[in-house]
Amino acid sequence: MMRFGSIISAAAAAAADVTNESLGTDVQESVQEVTSEATQEVNRIVQFFEDHIPDLVAFGIQVLLALVFFFVGSKIIKWIRKIVKKSFERANADAGVSQFVDSMLKFGLYALLLFIIATKFGVESSSVAALIASAGVAVGLAVQGSLSNFAGGILILLLKPFAVGDYIVVTQEGIEGTVKEIQIFYTKLATVDNQTVVVPNSILTNNSLTNVTARPERKLDLKVGISYDADLKKAKSLIEDMLHQDLSVIQDEEIRVFVDSLADSAVVIGLRAWVKTEEYWATRWRLMEEIKLTFDAEGIDIPYNQLTVHLKEEG
């Protein structure tokens, strides 16, 4: 590096000699001044690198070691998470608990890894602790919603209002779907049309929800209207036959067909039966279609809303 600076100085001197021969005195002095300043600047840069090369090399080595340490630590964290996950599987633990613990374990281990890297490569542990404390206060104020979601996740695991695989409905929020994952701050639901809905845990704990699949059986409750002129007993008999012949209807449970109400345009017949939870929707859709086709074949009219007007003849 010293040779490089000498070469630059010599080149500058040679340029000055050439300039002295070809330019006037004032111009020569200006050129010499600029050339001298440029030479000094270059020499300062060269000297800076010469003085700090050991420090730069040491810093580069530290960064490289930190990256290697982080890579190895990441592999160890994945290995620990894998062992914990297999332990939960052997213990037949709830899937939601397993997912929640895995999320907390991942977050905690990576935070510990970053703390170790910072302290091992020149950062004072007291400084890191003070930084974490001050950052914790600031972050706590900024992420109050996230903290409530975290608390909601703990409540879900302790109270178990639902588990992975359950179909839930949050009426106030218009949310429903099958629970796929229960994480630290949120729960993932899969809708009927296979869309993924990410719901903050605080919403699930602060609102009433319906766990549709909490029990293996579900009550099928349908209503169908028939015309006032139709044969009511025949219509009820046809529906009862359908229910007794349907393989998805649980025959050991109560089956009822009754007049639910006398509406403005129809006699509303209600039917109640029990089916397996996983067969609820398929059975409901099938019975509605069968009722319509059977009533059409038997001449039983299913009316739409209508208004009958009677005109009185004046004598």
PDB file of C-alpha atoms in Angstrom:
ATOM      1  CA  MET A   1       0.000   0.000   0.000  1.00  0.00           C
ATOM      2  CA  MET A   2       2.986   2.374   0.668  1.00  0.00           C
ATOM      3  CA  ARG A   3       4.318   1.707  -2.831  1.00  0.00           C
ATOM      4  CA  PHE A   4       0.906   2.636  -4.243  1.00  0.00           C
ATOM      5  CA  GLY A   5       1.017   5.971  -2.408  1.00  0.00           C
ATOM      6  CA  SER A   6       4.600   6.687  -3.639  1.00  0.00           C
ATOM      7  CA  ILE A   7       3.601   5.962  -7.219  1.00  0.00           C
ATOM      8  CA  ILE A   8       0.686   8.376  -6.931  1.00  0.00           C
ATOM      9  CA  SER A   9       2.965  11.078  -5.491  1.00  0.00           C
ATOM     10  CA  ALA A  10       5.525  10.605  -8.274  1.00  0.00           C
ATOM     11  CA  ALA A  11       2.818  10.790 -10.909  1.00  0.00           C
ATOM     12  CA  ALA A  12       1.516  13.965  -9.380  1.00  0.00           C
ATOM     13  CA  ALA A  13       5.033  15.496  -9.393  1.00  0.00           C
ATOM     14  CA  ALA A  14       5.553  14.554 -13.034  1.00  0.00           C
ATOM     15  CA  ALA A  15       2.230  16.117 -13.941  1.00  0.00           C
ATOM     16  CA  ALA A  16       3.271  19.260 -12.100  1.00  0.00           C
ATOM     17  CA  ASP A  17       6.533  19.441 -14.104  1.00  0.00           C
ATOM     18  CA  VAL A  18       4.678  19.125 -17.377  1.00  0.00           C
ATOM     19  CA  THR A  19       2.234  21.749 -16.251  1.00  0.00           C
ATOM     20  CA  ASN A  20       5.033  24.183 -15.315  1.00  0.00           C
ATOM     21  CA  GLU A  21       6.374  24.071 -18.833  1.00  0.00           C
ATOM     22  CA  SER A  22       3.078  24.578 -20.665  1.00  0.00           C
ATOM     23  CA  LEU A  23       0.923  26.869 -18.472  1.00  0.00           C
ATOM     24  CA  GLY A  24       1.226  30.321 -16.956  1.00  0.00           C
ATOM     25  CA  THR A  25       2.267  30.994 -13.377  1.00  0.00           C
ATOM     26  CA  ASP A  26      -1.285  31.535 -11.943  1.00  0.00           C
ATOM     27  CA  VAL A  27      -2.695  28.488 -13.657  1.00  0.00           C
ATOM     28  CA  GLN A  28       0.316  26.443 -12.603  1.00  0.00           C
ATOM     29  CA  GLU A  29      -0.227  27.352  -8.959  1.00  0.00           C
ATOM     30  CA  SER A  30      -3.946  26.405  -9.109  1.00  0.00           C
ATOM     31  CA  VAL A  31      -3.188  23.069 -10.733  1.00  0.00           C
ATOM     32  CA  GLN A  32      -0.443  22.335  -8.214  1.00  0.00           C
ATOM     33  CA  GLU A  33      -2.809  23.140  -5.329  1.00  0.00           C
ATOM     34  CA  VAL A  34      -5.567  20.860  -6.654  1.00  0.00           C
ATOM     35  CA  THR A  35      -3.070  18.095  -7.384  1.00  0.00           C
ATOM     36  CA  SER A  36      -1.604  18.376  -3.892  1.00  0.00           C
ATOM     37  CA  GLU A  37      -5.047  18.161  -2.258  1.00  0.00           C
ATOM     38  CA  ALA A  38      -5.993  15.122  -4.352  1.00  0.00           C
ATOM     39  CA  THR A  39      -2.698  13.435  -3.462  1.00  0.00           C
ATOM     40  CA  GLN A  40      -3.231  14.092   0.238  1.00  0.00           C
ATOM     41  CA  GLU A  41      -6.809  12.722   0.072  1.00  0.00           C
ATOM     42  CA  VAL A  42      -5.660   9.548  -1.649  1.00  0.00           C
ATOM     43  CA  ASN A  43      -2.859   9.130   0.865  1.00  0.00           C
ATOM     44  CA  ARG A  44      -5.346   9.514   3.749  1.00  0.00           C
ATOM     45  CA  ILE A  45      -7.598   6.831   2.256  1.00  0.00           C
ATOM     46  CA  VAL A  46      -4.668   4.491   1.748  1.00  0.00           C
ATOM     47  CA  GLN A  47      -3.447   5.144   5.279  1.00  0.00           C
ATOM     48  CA  PHE A  48      -6.959   4.505   6.681  1.00  0.00           C
ATOM     49  CA  PHE A  49      -7.134   1.075   5.055  1.00  0.00           C
ATOM     50  CA  GLU A  50      -3.582   0.273   6.150  1.00  0.00           C
ATOM     51  CA  ASP A  51      -4.409   1.156   9.760  1.00  0.00           C
ATOM     52  CA  HIS A  52      -7.791  -0.657   9.872  1.00  0.00           C
ATOM     53  CA  ILE A  53      -7.191  -3.766   7.795  1.00  0.00           C
ATOM     54  CA  PRO A  54      -6.697  -5.947  10.916  1.00  0.00           C
ATOM     55  CA  ASP A  55      -9.923  -4.601  12.425  1.00  0.00           C
ATOM     56  CA  LEU A  56     -11.870  -5.168   9.193  1.00  0.00           C
ATOM     57  CA  VAL A  57     -10.525  -8.705   8.902  1.00  0.00           C
ATOM     58  CA  ALA A  58     -11.435  -9.434  12.528  1.00  0.00           C
ATOM     59  CA  PHE A  59     -14.938  -8.017  12.008  1.00  0.00           C
ATOM     60  CA  GLY A  60     -15.411 -10.119   8.874  1.00  0.00           C
ATOM     61  CA  ILE A  61     -14.354 -13.238  10.752  1.00  0.00           C
ATOM     62  CA  GLN A  62     -16.814 -12.437  13.559  1.00  0.00           C
ATOM     63  CA  VAL A  63     -19.670 -11.988  11.091  1.00  0.00           C
ATOM     64  CA  LEU A  64     -18.792 -15.266   9.377  1.00  0.00           C
ATOM     65  CA  LEU A  65     -18.628 -17.125  12.699  1.00  0.00           C
ATOM     66  CA  ALA A  66     -21.955 -15.598  13.760  1.00  0.00           C
ATOM     67  CA  LEU A  67     -23.587 -16.809  10.527  1.00  0.00           C
ATOM     68  CA  VAL A  68     -22.137 -20.289  11.007  1.00  0.00           C
ATOM     69  CA  PHE A  69     -23.313 -20.306  14.628  1.00  0.00           C
ATOM     70  CA  PHE A  70     -26.819 -19.227  13.562  1.00  0.00           C
ATOM     71  CA  PHE A  71     -26.948 -21.932  10.887  1.00  0.00           C
ATOM     72  CA  VAL A  72     -25.879 -24.655  13.331  1.00  0.00           C
ATOM     73  CA  GLY A  73     -28.272 -23.313  15.968  1.00  0.00           C
ATOM     74  CA  SER A  74     -31.167 -23.396  13.494  1.00  0.00           C
ATOM     75  CA  LYS A  75     -30.467 -27.050  12.763  1.00  0.00           C
ATOM     76  CA  ILE A  76     -30.414 -27.844  16.484  1.00  0.00           C
ATOM     77  CA  ILE A  77     -33.715 -25.971  17.006  1.00  0.00           C
ATOM     78  CA  LYS A  78     -35.378 -27.982  14.217  1.00  0.00           C
ATOM     79  CA  TRP A  79     -34.058 -31.186  15.789  1.00  0.00           C
ATOM     80  CA  ILE A  80     -35.433 -30.231  19.227  1.00  0.00           C
ATOM     81  CA  ARG A  81     -38.832 -29.307  17.749  1.00  0.00           C
ATOM     82  CA  LYS A  82     -38.945 -32.629  15.919  1.00  0.00           C
ATOM     83  CA  ILE A  83     -38.244 -34.565  19.123  1.00  0.00           C
ATOM     84  CA  VAL A  84     -40.928 -32.643  21.050  1.00  0.00           C
ATOM     85  CA  LYS A  85     -43.446 -33.175  18.256  1.00  0.00           C
ATOM     86  CA  LYS A  86     -42.825 -36.928  18.206  1.00  0.00           C
ATOM     87  CA  SER A  87     -43.193 -37.005  21.998  1.00  0.00           C
ATOM     88  CA  PHE A  88     -46.634 -35.395  21.712  1.00  0.00           C
ATOM     89  CA  GLU A  89     -47.594 -37.878  19.001  1.00  0.00           C
ATOM     90  CA  ARG A  90     -46.549 -40.840  21.171  1.00  0.00           C
ATOM     91  CA  ALA A  91     -48.560 -39.414  24.059  1.00  0.00           C
ATOM     92  CA  ASN A  92     -51.615 -38.968  21.784  1.00  0.00           C
ATOM     93  CA  ALA A  93     -51.796 -35.316  22.837  1.00  0.00           C
ATOM     94  CA  ASP A  94     -54.321 -32.965  21.300  1.00  0.00           C
ATOM     95  CA  ALA A  95     -53.154 -31.596  17.946  1.00  0.00           C
ATOM     96  CA  GLY A  96     -53.933 -28.035  19.005  1.00  0.00           C
ATOM     97  CA  VAL A  97     -51.743 -28.349  22.106  1.00  0.00           C
ATOM     98  CA  SER A  98     -48.920 -29.780  19.995  1.00  0.00           C
ATOM     99  CA  GLN A  99     -49.118 -26.923  17.486  1.00  0.00           C
ATOM    100  CA  PHE A 100     -49.287 -24.280  20.213  1.00  0.00           C
ATOM    101  CA  VAL A 101     -46.278 -25.671  22.105  1.00  0.00           C
ATOM    102  CA  ASP A 102     -44.313 -25.978  18.864  1.00  0.00           C
ATOM    103  CA  SER A 103     -44.958 -22.307  18.057  1.00  0.00           C
ATOM    104  CA  MET A 104     -43.867 -21.171  21.524  1.00  0.00           C
ATOM    105  CA  LEU A 105     -40.812 -23.429  21.436  1.00  0.00           C
ATOM    106  CA  LYS A 106     -39.740 -22.072  18.055  1.00  0.00           C
ATOM    107  CA  PHE A 107     -40.139 -18.447  19.159  1.00  0.00           C
ATOM    108  CA  GLY A 108     -38.325 -18.971  22.466  1.00  0.00           C
ATOM    109  CA  LEU A 109     -35.404 -20.970  21.061  1.00  0.00           C
ATOM    110  CA  TYR A 110     -34.705 -18.505  18.265  1.00  0.00           C
ATOM    111  CA  ALA A 111     -34.800 -15.609  20.749  1.00  0.00           C
ATOM    112  CA  LEU A 112     -32.322 -17.507  22.962  1.00  0.00           C
ATOM    113  CA  LEU A 113     -30.095 -18.238  19.949  1.00  0.00           C
ATOM    114  CA  LEU A 114     -29.928 -14.561  18.961  1.00  0.00           C
ATOM    115  CA  PHE A 115     -29.147 -13.611  22.572  1.00  0.00           C
ATOM    116  CA  ILE A 116     -26.266 -16.117  22.731  1.00  0.00           C
ATOM    117  CA  ILE A 117     -24.848 -14.921  19.397  1.00  0.00           C
ATOM    118  CA  ALA A 118     -24.975 -11.289  20.537  1.00  0.00           C
ATOM    119  CA  THR A 119     -23.210 -12.005  23.851  1.00  0.00           C
ATOM    120  CA  LYS A 120     -20.604 -14.335  22.366  1.00  0.00           C
ATOM    121  CA  PHE A 121     -19.504 -11.881  19.691  1.00  0.00           C
ATOM    122  CA  GLY A 122     -18.718  -8.721  21.597  1.00  0.00           C
ATOM    123  CA  VAL A 123     -22.042  -7.440  22.948  1.00  0.00           C
ATOM    124  CA  GLU A 124     -22.308  -7.096  26.735  1.00  0.00           C
ATOM    125  CA  SER A 125     -25.032  -9.269  28.259  1.00  0.00           C
ATOM    126  CA  SER A 126     -26.140  -6.393  30.497  1.00  0.00           C
ATOM    127  CA  SER A 127     -26.585  -4.203  27.428  1.00  0.00           C
ATOM    128  CA  VAL A 128     -28.625  -6.911  25.709  1.00  0.00           C
ATOM    129  CA  ALA A 129     -30.766  -7.368  28.825  1.00  0.00           C
ATOM    130  CA  ALA A 130     -31.389  -3.612  29.081  1.00  0.00           C
ATOM    131  CA  LEU A 131     -32.245  -3.472  25.390  1.00  0.00           C
ATOM    132  CA  ILE A 132     -34.659  -6.378  25.732  1.00  0.00           C
ATOM    133  CA  ALA A 133     -36.302  -4.781  28.777  1.00  0.00           C
ATOM    134  CA  SER A 134     -36.784  -1.399  27.116  1.00  0.00           C
ATOM    135  CA  ALA A 135     -37.879  -3.000  23.866  1.00  0.00           C
ATOM    136  CA  GLY A 136     -40.283  -5.211  25.794  1.00  0.00           C
ATOM    137  CA  VAL A 137     -42.076  -2.196  27.263  1.00  0.00           C
ATOM    138  CA  ALA A 138     -42.318  -0.480  23.878  1.00  0.00           C
ATOM    139  CA  VAL A 139     -43.407  -3.619  22.074  1.00  0.00           C
ATOM    140  CA  GLY A 140     -45.885  -4.441  24.830  1.00  0.00           C
ATOM    141  CA  LEU A 141     -47.618  -1.100  24.355  1.00  0.00           C
ATOM    142  CA  ALA A 142     -47.574  -1.467  20.573  1.00  0.00           C
ATOM    143  CA  VAL A 143     -48.858  -5.026  20.411  1.00  0.00           C
ATOM    144  CA  GLN A 144     -51.569  -5.121  23.036  1.00  0.00           C
ATOM    145  CA  GLY A 145     -53.797  -6.848  20.520  1.00  0.00           C
ATOM    146  CA  SER A 146     -51.200  -9.558  19.954  1.00  0.00           C
ATOM    147  CA  LEU A 147     -50.889 -10.106  23.706  1.00  0.00           C
ATOM    148  CA  SER A 148     -54.654 -10.562  23.955  1.00  0.00           C
ATOM    149  CA  ASN A 149     -54.421 -13.047  21.087  1.00  0.00           C
ATOM    150  CA  PHE A 150     -51.678 -14.892  22.978  1.00  0.00           C
ATOM    151  CA  ALA A 151     -53.838 -15.022  26.099  1.00  0.00           C
ATOM    152  CA  GLY A 152     -56.724 -16.210  23.939  1.00  0.00           C
ATOM    153  CA  GLY A 153     -54.589 -19.049  22.601  1.00  0.00           C
ATOM    154  CA  ILE A 154     -53.789 -20.184  26.142  1.00  0.00           C
ATOM    155  CA  LEU A 155     -57.489 -20.072  27.085  1.00  0.00           C
ATOM    156  CA  ILE A 156     -58.398 -22.151  24.038  1.00  0.00           C
ATOM    157  CA  LEU A 157     -55.890 -24.834  25.054  1.00  0.00           C
ATOM    158  CA  LEU A 158     -56.994 -24.827  28.704  1.00  0.00           C
ATOM    159  CA  LEU A 159     -60.773 -24.645  28.243  1.00  0.00           C
ATOM    160  CA  LYS A 160     -60.862 -26.628  24.967  1.00  0.00           C
ATOM    161  CA  PRO A 161     -64.005 -25.084  23.418  1.00  0.00           C
ATOM    162  CA  PHE A 162     -62.870 -26.761  20.197  1.00  0.00           C
ATOM    163  CA  ALA A 163     -60.046 -28.911  18.877  1.00  0.00           C
ATOM    164  CA  VAL A 164     -58.295 -29.398  15.560  1.00  0.00           C
ATOM    165  CA  GLY A 165     -60.773 -30.989  13.163  1.00  0.00           C
ATOM    166  CA  ASP A 166     -63.903 -29.419  14.700  1.00  0.00           C
ATOM    167  CA  TYR A 167     -66.275 -27.305  12.625  1.00  0.00           C
ATOM    168  CA  ILE A 168     -67.040 -24.042  14.438  1.00  0.00           C
ATOM    169  CA  VAL A 169     -69.299 -21.059  13.744  1.00  0.00           C
ATOM    170  CA  VAL A 170     -68.716 -17.554  15.155  1.00  0.00           C
ATOM    171  CA  THR A 171     -72.086 -15.957  14.419  1.00  0.00           C
ATOM    172  CA  GLN A 172     -71.209 -12.383  15.477  1.00  0.00           C
ATOM    173  CA  GLU A 173     -68.230 -12.257  13.108  1.00  0.00           C
ATOM    174  CA  GLY A 174     -69.768 -14.291  10.289  1.00  0.00           C
ATOM    175  CA  ILE A 175     -66.889 -16.803  10.480  1.00  0.00           C
ATOM    176  CA  GLU A 176     -67.146 -20.560  10.177  1.00  0.00           C
ATOM    177  CA  GLY A 177     -64.977 -23.460   9.081  1.00  0.00           C
ATOM    178  CA  THR A 178     -63.003 -26.518  10.113  1.00  0.00           C
ATOM    179  CA  VAL A 179     -60.158 -25.889  12.568  1.00  0.00           C
ATOM    180  CA  LYS A 180     -56.818 -26.767  10.951  1.00  0.00           C
ATOM    181  CA  GLU A 181     -54.211 -25.151  13.241  1.00  0.00           C
ATOM    182  CA  ILE A 182     -54.144 -23.487  16.653  1.00  0.00           C
ATOM    183  CA  GLN A 183     -51.102 -21.190  16.833  1.00  0.00           C
ATOM    184  CA  ILE A 184     -49.823 -18.751  19.481  1.00  0.00           C
ATOM    185  CA  PHE A 185     -51.662 -15.705  18.155  1.00  0.00           C
ATOM    186  CA  TYR A 186     -54.181 -17.046  15.656  1.00  0.00           C
ATOM    187  CA  THR A 187     -56.215 -20.066  14.552  1.00  0.00           C
ATOM    188  CA  LYS A 188     -56.530 -21.257  10.958  1.00  0.00           C
ATOM    189  CA  LEU A 189     -59.901 -22.404   9.630  1.00  0.00           C
ATOM    190  CA  ALA A 190     -60.723 -24.107   6.329  1.00  0.00           C
ATOM    191  CA  THR A 191     -64.078 -23.103   4.834  1.00  0.00           C
ATOM    192  CA  VAL A 192     -66.437 -25.417   2.964  1.00  0.00           C
ATOM    193  CA  ASP A 193     -64.991 -24.218  -0.368  1.00  0.00           C
ATOM    194  CA  ASN A 194     -61.424 -24.892   0.919  1.00  0.00           C
ATOM    195  CA  GLN A 195     -60.412 -21.309   1.633  1.00  0.00           C
ATOM    196  CA  THR A 196     -58.113 -20.629   4.591  1.00  0.00           C
ATOM    197  CA  VAL A 197     -59.340 -18.108   7.176  1.00  0.00           C
ATOM    198  CA  VAL A 198     -56.835 -16.810   9.751  1.00  0.00           C
ATOM    199  CA  VAL A 199     -58.732 -15.749  12.895  1.00  0.00           C
ATOM    200  CA  PRO A 200     -57.076 -13.939  15.862  1.00  0.00           C
ATOM    201  CA  ASN A 201     -57.499 -15.997  19.023  1.00  0.00           C
ATOM    202  CA  SER A 202     -59.015 -13.044  20.900  1.00  0.00           C
ATOM    203  CA  ILE A 203     -62.027 -13.105  18.548  1.00  0.00           C
ATOM    204  CA  LEU A 204     -62.640 -16.777  19.326  1.00  0.00           C
ATOM    205  CA  THR A 205     -62.466 -16.232  23.094  1.00  0.00           C
ATOM    206  CA  ASN A 206     -64.365 -12.931  23.283  1.00  0.00           C
ATOM    207  CA  ASN A 207     -67.360 -14.074  21.200  1.00  0.00           C
ATOM    208  CA  SER A 208     -69.785 -16.930  21.594  1.00  0.00           C
ATOM    209  CA  LEU A 209     -69.189 -19.723  19.113  1.00  0.00           C
ATOM    210  CA  THR A 210     -70.936 -22.919  18.111  1.00  0.00           C
ATOM    211  CA  ASN A 211     -68.953 -26.148  17.907  1.00  0.00           C
ATOM    212  CA  VAL A 212     -70.979 -28.014  15.326  1.00  0.00           C
ATOM    213  CA  THR A 213     -68.937 -31.222  15.459  1.00  0.00           C
ATOM    214  CA  ALA A 214     -68.444 -31.489  19.223  1.00  0.00           C
ATOM    215  CA  ARG A 215     -70.706 -34.559  19.318  1.00  0.00           C
ATOM    216  CA  PRO A 216     -70.839 -37.503  16.905  1.00  0.00           C
ATOM    217  CA  GLU A 217     -74.552 -36.983  16.126  1.00  0.00           C
ATOM    218  CA  ARG A 218     -76.325 -33.889  14.862  1.00  0.00           C
ATOM    219  CA  LYS A 219     -80.035 -33.132  14.724  1.00  0.00           C
ATOM    220  CA  LEU A 220     -81.519 -32.643  11.282  1.00  0.00           C
ATOM    221  CA  ASP A 221     -84.241 -30.001  11.420  1.00  0.00           C
ATOM    222  CA  LEU A 222     -86.059 -29.221   8.146  1.00  0.00           C
ATOM    223  CA  LYS A 223     -89.240 -27.380   7.198  1.00  0.00           C
ATOM    224  CA  VAL A 224     -91.301 -27.612   4.022  1.00  0.00           C
ATOM    225  CA  GLY A 225     -94.565 -25.905   3.109  1.00  0.00           C
ATOM    226  CA  ILE A 226     -97.498 -27.478   1.338  1.00  0.00           C
ATOM    227  CA  SER A 227    -100.665 -25.963  -0.079  1.00  0.00           C
ATOM    228  CA  TYR A 228    -103.752 -25.626   2.125  1.00  0.00           C
ATOM    229  CA  ASP A 229    -105.589 -27.705  -0.504  1.00  0.00           C
ATOM    230  CA  ALA A 230    -103.053 -30.574  -0.319  1.00  0.00           C
ATOM    231  CA  ASP A 231    -103.583 -33.801   1.620  1.00  0.00           C
ATOM    232  CA  LEU A 232    -101.763 -33.087   4.904  1.00  0.00           C
ATOM    233  CA  LYS A 233    -101.794 -36.661   6.228  1.00  0.00           C
ATOM    234  CA  LYS A 234    -100.464 -38.012   2.942  1.00  0.00           C
ATOM    235  CA  ALA A 235     -97.642 -35.466   2.903  1.00  0.00           C
ATOM    236  CA  LYS A 236     -96.629 -36.355   6.485  1.00  0.00           C
ATOM    237  CA  SER A 237     -96.747 -40.060   5.679  1.00  0.00           C
ATOM    238  CA  LEU A 238     -94.510 -39.614   2.625  1.00  0.00           C
ATOM    239  CA  ILE A 239     -91.914 -37.689   4.668  1.00  0.00           C
ATOM    240  CA  GLU A 240     -91.957 -40.314   7.440  1.00  0.00           C
ATOM    241  CA  ASP A 241     -91.354 -43.075   4.887  1.00  0.00           C
ATOM    242  CA  MET A 242     -88.375 -41.169   3.460  1.00  0.00           C
ATOM    243  CA  LEU A 243     -86.853 -40.753   6.908  1.00  0.00           C
ATOM    244  CA  HIS A 244     -87.289 -44.408   7.851  1.00  0.00           C
ATOM    245  CA  GLN A 245     -85.801 -45.584   4.556  1.00  0.00           C
ATOM    246  CA  ASP A 246     -82.810 -43.229   4.498  1.00  0.00           C
ATOM    247  CA  LEU A 247     -79.668 -45.104   5.521  1.00  0.00           C
ATOM    248  CA  SER A 248     -78.018 -41.983   6.980  1.00  0.00           C
ATOM    249  CA  VAL A 249     -80.847 -41.334   9.457  1.00  0.00           C
ATOM    250  CA  ILE A 250     -80.202 -42.940  12.857  1.00  0.00           C
ATOM    251  CA  GLN A 251     -83.269 -45.091  13.430  1.00  0.00           C
ATOM    252  CA  ASP A 252     -82.645 -45.581  17.153  1.00  0.00           C
ATOM    253  CA  GLU A 253     -83.101 -41.858  17.755  1.00  0.00           C
ATOM    254  CA  GLU A 254     -86.380 -39.941  17.712  1.00  0.00           C
ATOM    255  CA  ILE A 255     -87.931 -39.236  14.297  1.00  0.00           C
ATOM    256  CA  ARG A 256     -90.738 -36.685  14.234  1.00  0.00           C
ATOM    257  CA  VAL A 257     -92.900 -35.169  11.474  1.00  0.00           C
ATOM    258  CA  PHE A 258     -95.320 -32.447  12.604  1.00  0.00           C
ATOM    259  CA  VAL A 259     -97.187 -29.305  11.574  1.00  0.00           C
ATOM    260  CA  ASP A 260     -94.830 -26.481  12.488  1.00  0.00           C
ATOM    261  CA  SER A 261     -97.077 -23.533  11.627  1.00  0.00           C
ATOM    262  CA  LEU A 262     -99.997 -22.347   9.556  1.00  0.00           C
ATOM    263  CA  ALA A 263     -98.392 -19.654   7.437  1.00  0.00           C
ATOM    264  CA  ASP A 264    -100.034 -17.121   5.154  1.00  0.00           C
ATOM    265  CA  SER A 265     -99.556 -19.172   1.990  1.00  0.00           C
ATOM    266  CA  ALA A 266     -98.748 -22.689   3.206  1.00  0.00           C
ATOM    267  CA  VAL A 267     -99.051 -25.308   5.897  1.00  0.00           C
ATOM    268  CA  VAL A 268     -95.475 -25.676   7.151  1.00  0.00           C
ATOM    269  CA  ILE A 269     -94.460 -29.246   7.978  1.00  0.00           C
ATOM    270  CA  GLY A 270     -91.438 -29.752  10.231  1.00  0.00           C
ATOM    271  CA  LEU A 271     -89.285 -32.852  10.439  1.00  0.00           C
ATOM    272  CA  ARG A 272     -86.623 -33.790  12.967  1.00  0.00           C
ATOM    273  CA  ALA A 273     -84.205 -36.678  12.930  1.00  0.00           C
ATOM    274  CA  TRP A 274     -80.625 -37.475  13.930  1.00  0.00           C
ATOM    275  CA  VAL A 275     -77.713 -38.207  11.601  1.00  0.00           C
ATOM    276  CA  LYS A 276     -73.971 -38.657  11.974  1.00  0.00           C
ATOM    277  CA  THR A 277     -72.232 -35.302  12.129  1.00  0.00           C
ATOM    278  CA  GLU A 278     -70.026 -35.952   9.104  1.00  0.00           C
ATOM    279  CA  GLU A 279     -73.098 -36.931   7.034  1.00  0.00           C
ATOM    280  CA  TYR A 280     -75.270 -33.958   8.022  1.00  0.00           C
ATOM    281  CA  TRP A 281     -74.982 -31.789   4.910  1.00  0.00           C
ATOM    282  CA  ALA A 282     -75.157 -34.662   2.416  1.00  0.00           C
ATOM    283  CA  THR A 283     -78.291 -36.019   4.116  1.00  0.00           C
ATOM    284  CA  ARG A 284     -79.924 -32.595   4.312  1.00  0.00           C
ATOM    285  CA  TRP A 285     -79.392 -31.860   0.621  1.00  0.00           C
ATOM    286  CA  ARG A 286     -80.530 -35.314  -0.438  1.00  0.00           C
ATOM    287  CA  LEU A 287     -83.748 -35.229   1.625  1.00  0.00           C
ATOM    288  CA  MET A 288     -84.720 -31.770   0.367  1.00  0.00           C
ATOM    289  CA  GLU A 289     -84.416 -32.984  -3.221  1.00  0.00           C
ATOM    290  CA  GLU A 290     -86.296 -36.218  -2.521  1.00  0.00           C
ATOM    291  CA  ILE A 291     -89.160 -34.350  -0.829  1.00  0.00           C
ATOM    292  CA  LYS A 292     -89.565 -32.024  -3.804  1.00  0.00           C
ATOM    293  CA  LEU A 293     -89.510 -34.835  -6.373  1.00  0.00           C
ATOM    294  CA  THR A 294     -91.860 -37.053  -4.347  1.00  0.00           C
ATOM    295  CA  PHE A 295     -94.355 -34.258  -3.744  1.00  0.00           C
ATOM    296  CA  ASP A 296     -94.349 -33.419  -7.448  1.00  0.00           C
ATOM    297  CA  ALA A 297     -94.988 -37.058  -8.339  1.00  0.00           C
ATOM    298  CA  GLU A 298     -97.809 -37.349  -5.769  1.00  0.00           C
ATOM    299  CA  GLY A 299     -99.489 -34.096  -6.788  1.00  0.00           C
ATOM    300  CA  ILE A 300     -98.757 -32.279  -3.515  1.00  0.00           C
ATOM    301  CA  ASP A 301     -98.229 -28.609  -4.253  1.00  0.00           C
ATOM    302  CA  ILE A 302     -95.416 -26.636  -2.592  1.00  0.00           C
ATOM    303  CA  PRO A 303     -96.712 -23.065  -2.912  1.00  0.00           C
ATOM    304  CA  TYR A 304     -94.814 -19.816  -3.168  1.00  0.00           C
ATOM    305  CA  ASN A 305     -95.846 -16.654  -1.350  1.00  0.00           C
ATOM    306  CA  GLN A 306     -99.094 -15.417  -2.841  1.00  0.00           C
ATOM    307  CA  LEU A 307    -102.084 -13.269  -2.093  1.00  0.00           C
ATOM    308  CA  THR A 308    -105.623 -14.410  -2.910  1.00  0.00           C
ATOM    309  CA  VAL A 309    -108.132 -11.612  -3.507  1.00  0.00           C
ATOM    310  CA  HIS A 310    -111.874 -12.317  -3.329  1.00  0.00           C
ATOM    311  CA  LEU A 311    -114.216  -9.837  -5.049  1.00  0.00           C
ATOM    312  CA  LYS A 312    -117.681  -9.421  -3.619  1.00  0.00           C
ATOM    313  CA  GLU A 313    -120.406  -9.022  -6.211  1.00  0.00           C
ATOM    314  CA  GLU A 314    -122.883  -6.237  -5.492  1.00  0.00           C
ATOM    315  CA  GLY A 315    -126.590  -7.039  -6.095  1.00  0.00           C
TER     316      GLY A 315
END
